[in-house]
PDB file of C-alpha atoms in Angstrom:
ATOM      1  CA  GLY A   1       0.038  -0.058  -0.036  1.00 62.00           C
ATOM      2  CA  GLU A   2       0.964   3.645   0.037  1.00 79.00           C
ATOM      3  CA  ASN A   3       3.644   4.682   2.372  1.00 90.00           C
ATOM      4  CA  VAL A   4       5.612   7.832   3.365  1.00 95.00           C
ATOM      5  CA  GLU A   5       8.865   7.577   5.166  1.00 97.00           C
ATOM      6  CA  GLN A   6      10.365  10.462   6.951  1.00 98.00           C
ATOM      7  CA  HIS A   7      13.869  11.028   8.347  1.00 97.00           C
ATOM      8  CA  PRO A   8      15.241  11.936  10.791  1.00 97.00           C
ATOM      9  CA  SER A   9      12.937  11.226  13.671  1.00 97.00           C
ATOM     10  CA  THR A  10      14.648  13.684  15.827  1.00 98.00           C
ATOM     11  CA  LEU A  11      16.817  16.677  14.840  1.00 98.00           C
ATOM     12  CA  SER A  12      18.569  19.064  17.064  1.00 98.00           C
ATOM     13  CA  VAL A  13      20.147  22.265  15.700  1.00 97.00           C
ATOM     14  CA  GLN A  14      21.580  25.481  17.105  1.00 97.00           C
ATOM     15  CA  GLU A  15      19.700  28.607  16.628  1.00 97.00           C
ATOM     16  CA  GLY A  16      20.568  30.220  13.355  1.00 97.00           C
ATOM     17  CA  ASP A  17      21.490  26.947  11.671  1.00 97.00           C
ATOM     18  CA  SER A  18      19.502  25.203   8.923  1.00 98.00           C
ATOM     19  CA  ALA A  19      17.427  22.161   9.231  1.00 98.00           C
ATOM     20  CA  VAL A  20      16.618  19.665   6.624  1.00 98.00           C
ATOM     21  CA  ILE A  21      13.872  16.960   6.777  1.00 98.00           C
ATOM     22  CA  LYS A  22      13.601  14.259   4.028  1.00 98.00           C
ATOM     23  CA  CYS A  23      10.645  12.164   2.940  1.00 98.00           C
ATOM     24  CA  THR A  24      10.023   9.517   0.313  1.00 97.00           C
ATOM     25  CA  TYR A  25       6.718   8.295  -0.905  1.00 95.00           C
ATOM     26  CA  SER A  26       5.722   5.031  -2.634  1.00 93.00           C
ATOM     27  CA  ASP A  27       2.616   5.922  -4.653  1.00 89.00           C
ATOM     28  CA  SER A  28       3.853   7.450  -8.018  1.00 88.00           C
ATOM     29  CA  ALA A  29       0.423   8.865  -8.607  1.00 86.00           C
ATOM     30  CA  SER A  30       0.785  11.242  -5.675  1.00 89.00           C
ATOM     31  CA  ASN A  31       0.373  14.822  -6.837  1.00 88.00           C
ATOM     32  CA  TYR A  32       0.372  17.012  -3.755  1.00 90.00           C
ATOM     33  CA  PHE A  33       2.885  17.161  -0.877  1.00 94.00           C
ATOM     34  CA  PRO A  34       2.028  19.262   2.219  1.00 94.00           C
ATOM     35  CA  TRP A  35       4.107  19.839   5.215  1.00 97.00           C
ATOM     36  CA  TYR A  36       2.625  20.392   8.588  1.00 96.00           C
ATOM     37  CA  LYS A  37       4.002  21.771  11.954  1.00 97.00           C
ATOM     38  CA  GLN A  38       2.444  20.520  15.169  1.00 96.00           C
ATOM     39  CA  GLU A  39       3.215  22.054  18.343  1.00 94.00           C
ATOM     40  CA  LEU A  40       2.585  20.091  21.593  1.00 90.00           C
ATOM     41  CA  GLY A  41      -1.132  19.770  22.299  1.00 87.00           C
ATOM     42  CA  LYS A  42      -2.167  21.616  19.060  1.00 91.00           C
ATOM     43  CA  ARG A  43      -3.505  20.803  15.655  1.00 93.00           C
ATOM     44  CA  PRO A  44      -1.273  20.279  12.710  1.00 94.00           C
ATOM     45  CA  GLN A  45      -0.774  23.540  10.751  1.00 94.00           C
ATOM     46  CA  LEU A  46       0.072  23.787   7.104  1.00 93.00           C
ATOM     47  CA  ILE A  47       3.303  25.513   6.553  1.00 95.00           C
ATOM     48  CA  ILE A  48       4.189  24.920   2.948  1.00 95.00           C
ATOM     49  CA  ASP A  49       2.934  22.655   0.148  1.00 93.00           C
ATOM     50  CA  ILE A  50       4.156  21.755  -3.313  1.00 93.00           C
ATOM     51  CA  ARG A  51       2.418  20.201  -6.342  1.00 89.00           C
ATOM     52  CA  SER A  52       3.848  17.546  -8.584  1.00 84.00           C
ATOM     53  CA  ASN A  53       4.351  19.978 -11.581  1.00 84.00           C
ATOM     54  CA  VAL A  54       6.764  22.146  -9.491  1.00 83.00           C
ATOM     55  CA  GLY A  55      10.297  21.294  -8.399  1.00 91.00           C
ATOM     56  CA  GLU A  56      10.795  23.846  -5.657  1.00 94.00           C
ATOM     57  CA  LYS A  57       8.865  26.336  -3.716  1.00 94.00           C
ATOM     58  CA  LYS A  58      10.071  28.882  -1.055  1.00 96.00           C
ATOM     59  CA  ASP A  59       8.285  31.011   1.531  1.00 94.00           C
ATOM     60  CA  GLN A  60      10.591  33.309   3.487  1.00 95.00           C
ATOM     61  CA  ARG A  61      12.859  30.825   5.643  1.00 97.00           C
ATOM     62  CA  ILE A  62      10.981  27.647   4.527  1.00 98.00           C
ATOM     63  CA  ALA A  63      11.546  25.897   1.248  1.00 97.00           C
ATOM     64  CA  VAL A  64      10.423  22.563  -0.129  1.00 97.00           C
ATOM     65  CA  THR A  65      12.042  20.605  -3.009  1.00 97.00           C
ATOM     66  CA  LEU A  66      10.422  17.748  -4.987  1.00 96.00           C
ATOM     67  CA  ASN A  67      12.144  15.042  -6.963  1.00 95.00           C
ATOM     68  CA  LYS A  68       9.345  13.056  -8.745  1.00 93.00           C
ATOM     69  CA  THR A  69      11.793  10.596 -10.425  1.00 93.00           C
ATOM     70  CA  ALA A  70      13.237   9.594  -7.168  1.00 94.00           C
ATOM     71  CA  LYS A  71       9.932  10.147  -5.293  1.00 95.00           C
ATOM     72  CA  HIS A  72      11.701  12.286  -2.674  1.00 96.00           C
ATOM     73  CA  PHE A  73      10.765  15.718  -1.173  1.00 97.00           C
ATOM     74  CA  SER A  74      12.429  17.725   1.471  1.00 98.00           C
ATOM     75  CA  LEU A  75      11.749  20.582   3.872  1.00 98.00           C
ATOM     76  CA  HIS A  76      14.483  23.210   4.428  1.00 98.00           C
ATOM     77  CA  ILE A  77      14.338  25.709   7.255  1.00 98.00           C
ATOM     78  CA  THR A  78      16.995  28.282   7.269  1.00 97.00           C
ATOM     79  CA  GLU A  79      18.012  30.618  10.074  1.00 97.00           C
ATOM     80  CA  THR A  80      16.141  28.511  12.608  1.00 98.00           C
ATOM     81  CA  GLN A  81      14.619  30.125  15.720  1.00 97.00           C
ATOM     82  CA  PRO A  82      13.552  28.567  19.002  1.00 96.00           C
ATOM     83  CA  GLU A  83       9.941  28.936  18.007  1.00 96.00           C
ATOM     84  CA  ASP A  84      10.550  26.567  15.064  1.00 97.00           C
ATOM     85  CA  SER A  85      10.788  23.888  17.729  1.00 97.00           C
ATOM     86  CA  ALA A  86       7.908  21.460  16.959  1.00 97.00           C
ATOM     87  CA  VAL A  87       7.083  18.122  15.242  1.00 98.00           C
ATOM     88  CA  TYR A  88       7.049  18.418  11.549  1.00 98.00           C
ATOM     89  CA  PHE A  89       5.090  15.951   9.213  1.00 97.00           C
ATOM     90  CA  CYS A  90       5.286  15.416   5.579  1.00 97.00           C
ATOM     91  CA  ALA A  91       2.476  14.037   3.623  1.00 95.00           C
ATOM     92  CA  ALA A  92       1.618  12.784   0.207  1.00 93.00           C
ATOM     93  CA  ARG A  93      -1.890  12.910  -1.369  1.00 88.00           C
ATOM     94  CA  GLY A  94      -2.787  10.253  -3.866  1.00 74.00           C
ATOM     95  CA  GLY A  95      -3.596  10.996  -7.417  1.00 61.00           C
ATOM     96  CA  GLY A  96      -6.230   9.448  -9.668  1.00 50.00           C
ATOM     97  CA  GLY A  97      -9.110  11.346  -8.143  1.00 49.00           C
ATOM     98  CA  GLY A  98      -8.589   9.932  -4.627  1.00 52.00           C
ATOM     99  CA  PHE A  99      -7.816  12.276  -1.849  1.00 69.00           C
ATOM    100  CA  LYS A 100      -6.195   9.912   0.667  1.00 80.00           C
ATOM    101  CA  THR A 101      -3.427  11.649   2.368  1.00 87.00           C
ATOM    102  CA  ILE A 102      -0.596   9.668   3.822  1.00 91.00           C
ATOM    103  CA  PHE A 103       1.534  11.136   6.636  1.00 94.00           C
ATOM    104  CA  GLY A 104       5.005  10.522   7.529  1.00 96.00           C
ATOM    105  CA  ALA A 105       5.902   9.552  11.151  1.00 95.00           C
ATOM    106  CA  GLY A 106       7.001  12.990  11.971  1.00 97.00           C
ATOM    107  CA  THR A 107      10.406  14.761  12.833  1.00 98.00           C
ATOM    108  CA  ARG A 108      10.813  16.365  16.323  1.00 97.00           C
ATOM    109  CA  LEU A 109      12.895  19.451  15.732  1.00 98.00           C
ATOM    110  CA  PHE A 110      14.680  21.027  18.687  1.00 97.00           C
ATOM    111  CA  VAL A 111      16.272  24.452  18.129  1.00 97.00           C
ATOM    112  CA  LYS A 112      18.702  25.425  20.937  1.00 95.00           C
ATOM    113  CA  ALA A 113      19.153  29.022  21.821  1.00 91.00           C
TER     114      ALA A 113
ATOM    115  CA  GLU B   1      -6.595  29.458  13.887  1.00 65.00           C
ATOM    116  CA  THR B   2      -8.861  27.582  11.369  1.00 69.00           C
ATOM    117  CA  GLY B   3     -12.697  27.645  11.369  1.00 88.00           C
ATOM    118  CA  VAL B   4     -12.903  23.854  12.026  1.00 94.00           C
ATOM    119  CA  THR B   5     -14.218  22.901  15.296  1.00 96.00           C
ATOM    120  CA  GLN B   6     -14.453  19.559  16.988  1.00 97.00           C
ATOM    121  CA  SER B   7     -16.378  18.216  19.997  1.00 97.00           C
ATOM    122  CA  PRO B   8     -15.915  16.975  22.565  1.00 97.00           C
ATOM    123  CA  THR B   9     -12.321  18.052  23.464  1.00 96.00           C
ATOM    124  CA  HIS B  10     -11.679  15.012  25.653  1.00 96.00           C
ATOM    125  CA  LEU B  11     -13.464  11.735  26.249  1.00 96.00           C
ATOM    126  CA  ILE B  12     -12.935   8.646  28.361  1.00 98.00           C
ATOM    127  CA  LYS B  13     -14.687   5.443  27.397  1.00 98.00           C
ATOM    128  CA  THR B  14     -14.591   1.880  28.498  1.00 98.00           C
ATOM    129  CA  ARG B  15     -13.600  -1.017  26.208  1.00 98.00           C
ATOM    130  CA  GLY B  16     -16.569  -2.283  24.255  1.00 98.00           C
ATOM    131  CA  GLN B  17     -18.503   0.946  24.357  1.00 98.00           C
ATOM    132  CA  GLN B  18     -19.410   3.253  21.373  1.00 98.00           C
ATOM    133  CA  VAL B  19     -18.439   6.767  20.796  1.00 98.00           C
ATOM    134  CA  THR B  20     -19.415   9.586  18.491  1.00 98.00           C
ATOM    135  CA  LEU B  21     -17.185  12.407  17.608  1.00 98.00           C
ATOM    136  CA  ARG B  22     -18.263  15.693  15.893  1.00 98.00           C
ATOM    137  CA  CYS B  23     -16.766  18.027  13.465  1.00 97.00           C
ATOM    138  CA  SER B  24     -17.882  21.324  11.985  1.00 95.00           C
ATOM    139  CA  SER B  25     -16.086  22.258   8.796  1.00 90.00           C
ATOM    140  CA  GLN B  26     -14.819  25.647   7.799  1.00 86.00           C
ATOM    141  CA  SER B  27     -17.232  27.887   5.975  1.00 83.00           C
ATOM    142  CA  GLY B  28     -17.200  27.124   2.191  1.00 82.00           C
ATOM    143  CA  HIS B  29     -15.664  23.739   2.625  1.00 86.00           C
ATOM    144  CA  ASN B  30     -17.670  20.636   1.463  1.00 87.00           C
ATOM    145  CA  THR B  31     -15.202  17.868   2.244  1.00 89.00           C
ATOM    146  CA  VAL B  32     -14.299  16.415   5.632  1.00 92.00           C
ATOM    147  CA  SER B  33     -11.501  13.920   6.349  1.00 93.00           C
ATOM    148  CA  TRP B  34     -10.942  12.067   9.548  1.00 96.00           C
ATOM    149  CA  TYR B  35      -7.580  10.998  10.989  1.00 96.00           C
ATOM    150  CA  GLN B  36      -6.463   9.013  13.970  1.00 97.00           C
ATOM    151  CA  GLN B  37      -3.155  10.130  15.563  1.00 96.00           C
ATOM    152  CA  ALA B  38      -1.682   7.835  18.183  1.00 95.00           C
ATOM    153  CA  LEU B  39       0.799   9.296  20.604  1.00 91.00           C
ATOM    154  CA  GLY B  40       4.187  10.101  18.869  1.00 89.00           C
ATOM    155  CA  GLN B  41       2.940   9.105  15.380  1.00 92.00           C
ATOM    156  CA  GLY B  42       1.605  10.820  12.341  1.00 94.00           C
ATOM    157  CA  PRO B  43      -1.989  11.072  11.507  1.00 95.00           C
ATOM    158  CA  GLN B  44      -3.560   7.982   9.981  1.00 95.00           C
ATOM    159  CA  PHE B  45      -6.308   8.535   7.324  1.00 92.00           C
ATOM    160  CA  ILE B  46      -9.597   6.947   8.349  1.00 95.00           C
ATOM    161  CA  PHE B  47     -11.993   8.154   5.625  1.00 92.00           C
ATOM    162  CA  GLN B  48     -13.188  11.212   3.861  1.00 91.00           C
ATOM    163  CA  TYR B  49     -16.727  12.505   3.157  1.00 91.00           C
ATOM    164  CA  TYR B  50     -17.707  14.745   0.224  1.00 88.00           C
ATOM    165  CA  ARG B  51     -21.371  15.909  -0.216  1.00 85.00           C
ATOM    166  CA  GLU B  52     -22.582  13.382   2.356  1.00 89.00           C
ATOM    167  CA  GLU B  53     -20.966  10.389   0.806  1.00 90.00           C
ATOM    168  CA  GLU B  54     -17.788   8.465   1.640  1.00 90.00           C
ATOM    169  CA  ASN B  55     -15.150   9.400  -0.916  1.00 84.00           C
ATOM    170  CA  GLY B  56     -12.206   7.282   0.266  1.00 85.00           C
ATOM    171  CA  ARG B  57     -11.261   5.036   3.132  1.00 88.00           C
ATOM    172  CA  GLY B  58      -7.961   4.035   4.854  1.00 89.00           C
ATOM    173  CA  ASN B  59      -7.128   0.753   6.486  1.00 91.00           C
ATOM    174  CA  PHE B  60      -9.603   0.930   9.436  1.00 95.00           C
ATOM    175  CA  PRO B  61     -12.199  -1.802  10.222  1.00 96.00           C
ATOM    176  CA  PRO B  62     -15.919  -1.351   9.500  1.00 96.00           C
ATOM    177  CA  ARG B  63     -16.587  -0.469  13.149  1.00 97.00           C
ATOM    178  CA  PHE B  64     -15.214   2.948  12.227  1.00 98.00           C
ATOM    179  CA  SER B  65     -18.111   4.727  10.412  1.00 97.00           C
ATOM    180  CA  GLY B  66     -19.096   8.287   9.587  1.00 96.00           C
ATOM    181  CA  LEU B  67     -21.711  10.588   8.468  1.00 96.00           C
ATOM    182  CA  GLN B  68     -21.805  13.917   6.766  1.00 95.00           C
ATOM    183  CA  PHE B  69     -24.815  16.237   6.945  1.00 93.00           C
ATOM    184  CA  PRO B  70     -26.168  18.775   4.452  1.00 92.00           C
ATOM    185  CA  ASN B  71     -24.363  21.552   6.204  1.00 89.00           C
ATOM    186  CA  TYR B  72     -21.083  19.566   5.685  1.00 90.00           C
ATOM    187  CA  SER B  73     -20.515  18.928   9.370  1.00 93.00           C
ATOM    188  CA  SER B  74     -19.565  15.394  10.116  1.00 96.00           C
ATOM    189  CA  GLU B  75     -19.525  12.554  12.708  1.00 97.00           C
ATOM    190  CA  LEU B  76     -17.099   9.728  13.351  1.00 98.00           C
ATOM    191  CA  ASN B  77     -18.545   6.709  15.186  1.00 98.00           C
ATOM    192  CA  VAL B  78     -16.566   3.961  16.644  1.00 98.00           C
ATOM    193  CA  ASN B  79     -18.258   0.748  17.836  1.00 97.00           C
ATOM    194  CA  ALA B  80     -16.860  -1.878  20.201  1.00 98.00           C
ATOM    195  CA  LEU B  81     -14.039   0.372  21.491  1.00 98.00           C
ATOM    196  CA  GLU B  82     -10.583  -1.232  21.958  1.00 98.00           C
ATOM    197  CA  LEU B  83      -7.723  -0.080  24.070  1.00 97.00           C
ATOM    198  CA  ASP B  84      -5.708   0.739  20.826  1.00 97.00           C
ATOM    199  CA  ASP B  85      -8.443   3.160  19.809  1.00 98.00           C
ATOM    200  CA  SER B  86      -7.068   5.597  22.357  1.00 97.00           C
ATOM    201  CA  ALA B  87      -5.677   8.449  20.291  1.00 97.00           C
ATOM    202  CA  LEU B  88      -6.231  12.042  19.112  1.00 97.00           C
ATOM    203  CA  TYR B  89      -8.988  12.058  16.474  1.00 98.00           C
ATOM    204  CA  LEU B  90      -8.512  14.984  14.050  1.00 97.00           C
ATOM    205  CA  CYS B  91     -10.866  16.102  11.257  1.00 96.00           C
ATOM    206  CA  ALA B  92      -9.881  18.274   8.440  1.00 93.00           C
ATOM    207  CA  SER B  93     -12.034  20.226   5.963  1.00 90.00           C
ATOM    208  CA  SER B  94     -11.235  21.227   2.427  1.00 86.00           C
ATOM    209  CA  THR B  95     -12.953  21.951  -0.868  1.00 80.00           C
ATOM    210  CA  LEU B  96     -12.630  18.880  -3.129  1.00 68.00           C
ATOM    211  CA  GLN B  97     -13.045  20.911  -6.298  1.00 59.00           C
ATOM    212  CA  GLY B  98     -11.020  23.815  -5.104  1.00 51.00           C
ATOM    213  CA  GLY B  99      -7.602  24.006  -3.449  1.00 58.00           C
ATOM    214  CA  ASP B 100      -5.718  21.085  -1.981  1.00 72.00           C
ATOM    215  CA  GLU B 101      -5.244  22.591   1.412  1.00 82.00           C
ATOM    216  CA  GLN B 102      -6.979  20.997   4.351  1.00 87.00           C
ATOM    217  CA  TYR B 103      -7.396  22.641   7.652  1.00 89.00           C
ATOM    218  CA  PHE B 104      -7.371  20.653  10.777  1.00 93.00           C
ATOM    219  CA  GLY B 105      -9.620  21.033  13.778  1.00 95.00           C
ATOM    220  CA  PRO B 106      -8.167  20.981  17.311  1.00 95.00           C
ATOM    221  CA  GLY B 107      -8.919  17.248  17.780  1.00 96.00           C
ATOM    222  CA  THR B 108     -10.684  15.041  20.281  1.00 97.00           C
ATOM    223  CA  ARG B 109      -8.582  13.100  22.724  1.00 97.00           C
ATOM    224  CA  LEU B 110     -10.182   9.694  23.261  1.00 98.00           C
ATOM    225  CA  THR B 111      -9.070   7.496  26.095  1.00 97.00           C
ATOM    226  CA  VAL B 112     -10.290   3.916  26.244  1.00 98.00           C
ATOM    227  CA  THR B 113      -9.826   2.035  29.627  1.00 97.00           C
TER     228      THR B 113
END
């Protein structure tokens, strides 16, 4: 069945450094790849997304890249700040008219001041 | 915050009982998806409703069922509760024909004892 693998499970960086989270997906028909940030006890919040016809998208300190051939996509956070500390989830939505969204297991990011 | 609301916030049930969780979608959204998020894991897709009909289902047994009403609000029903059903249940609303983004509610924390 469909699967999304996410690495690393935990990431600790110094404030100001960059953080990179990588995901791979199995369903080649997937066409939409959102990233969510979830703070403790709160709902997942969409932070950036990318569609299968785009290779890269940037929004201020956050960027996402997509390699459809390799079925890889990555989240890049530059100039990290303590408030970036949270759990980040990648996800892939199936294509072919289905809207089943498969989430990765999450990456717990710690930004040390 | 999104306009998606869920009730109740917390719920404690005994194994074998039945539970109903409720979700009100964001204004203008006609699609609701339900997810189960166990502690320390990513959300798992349960099913999606579009215009009062199930539009996709994940790997959950039939004792997980749902409804969507004409105002696009939705219910998740779980029969014969098991200990492993303890989790955060999230609903997310979106427009199937419009954008891909889905917006999550705050979740219902279900504990089965």
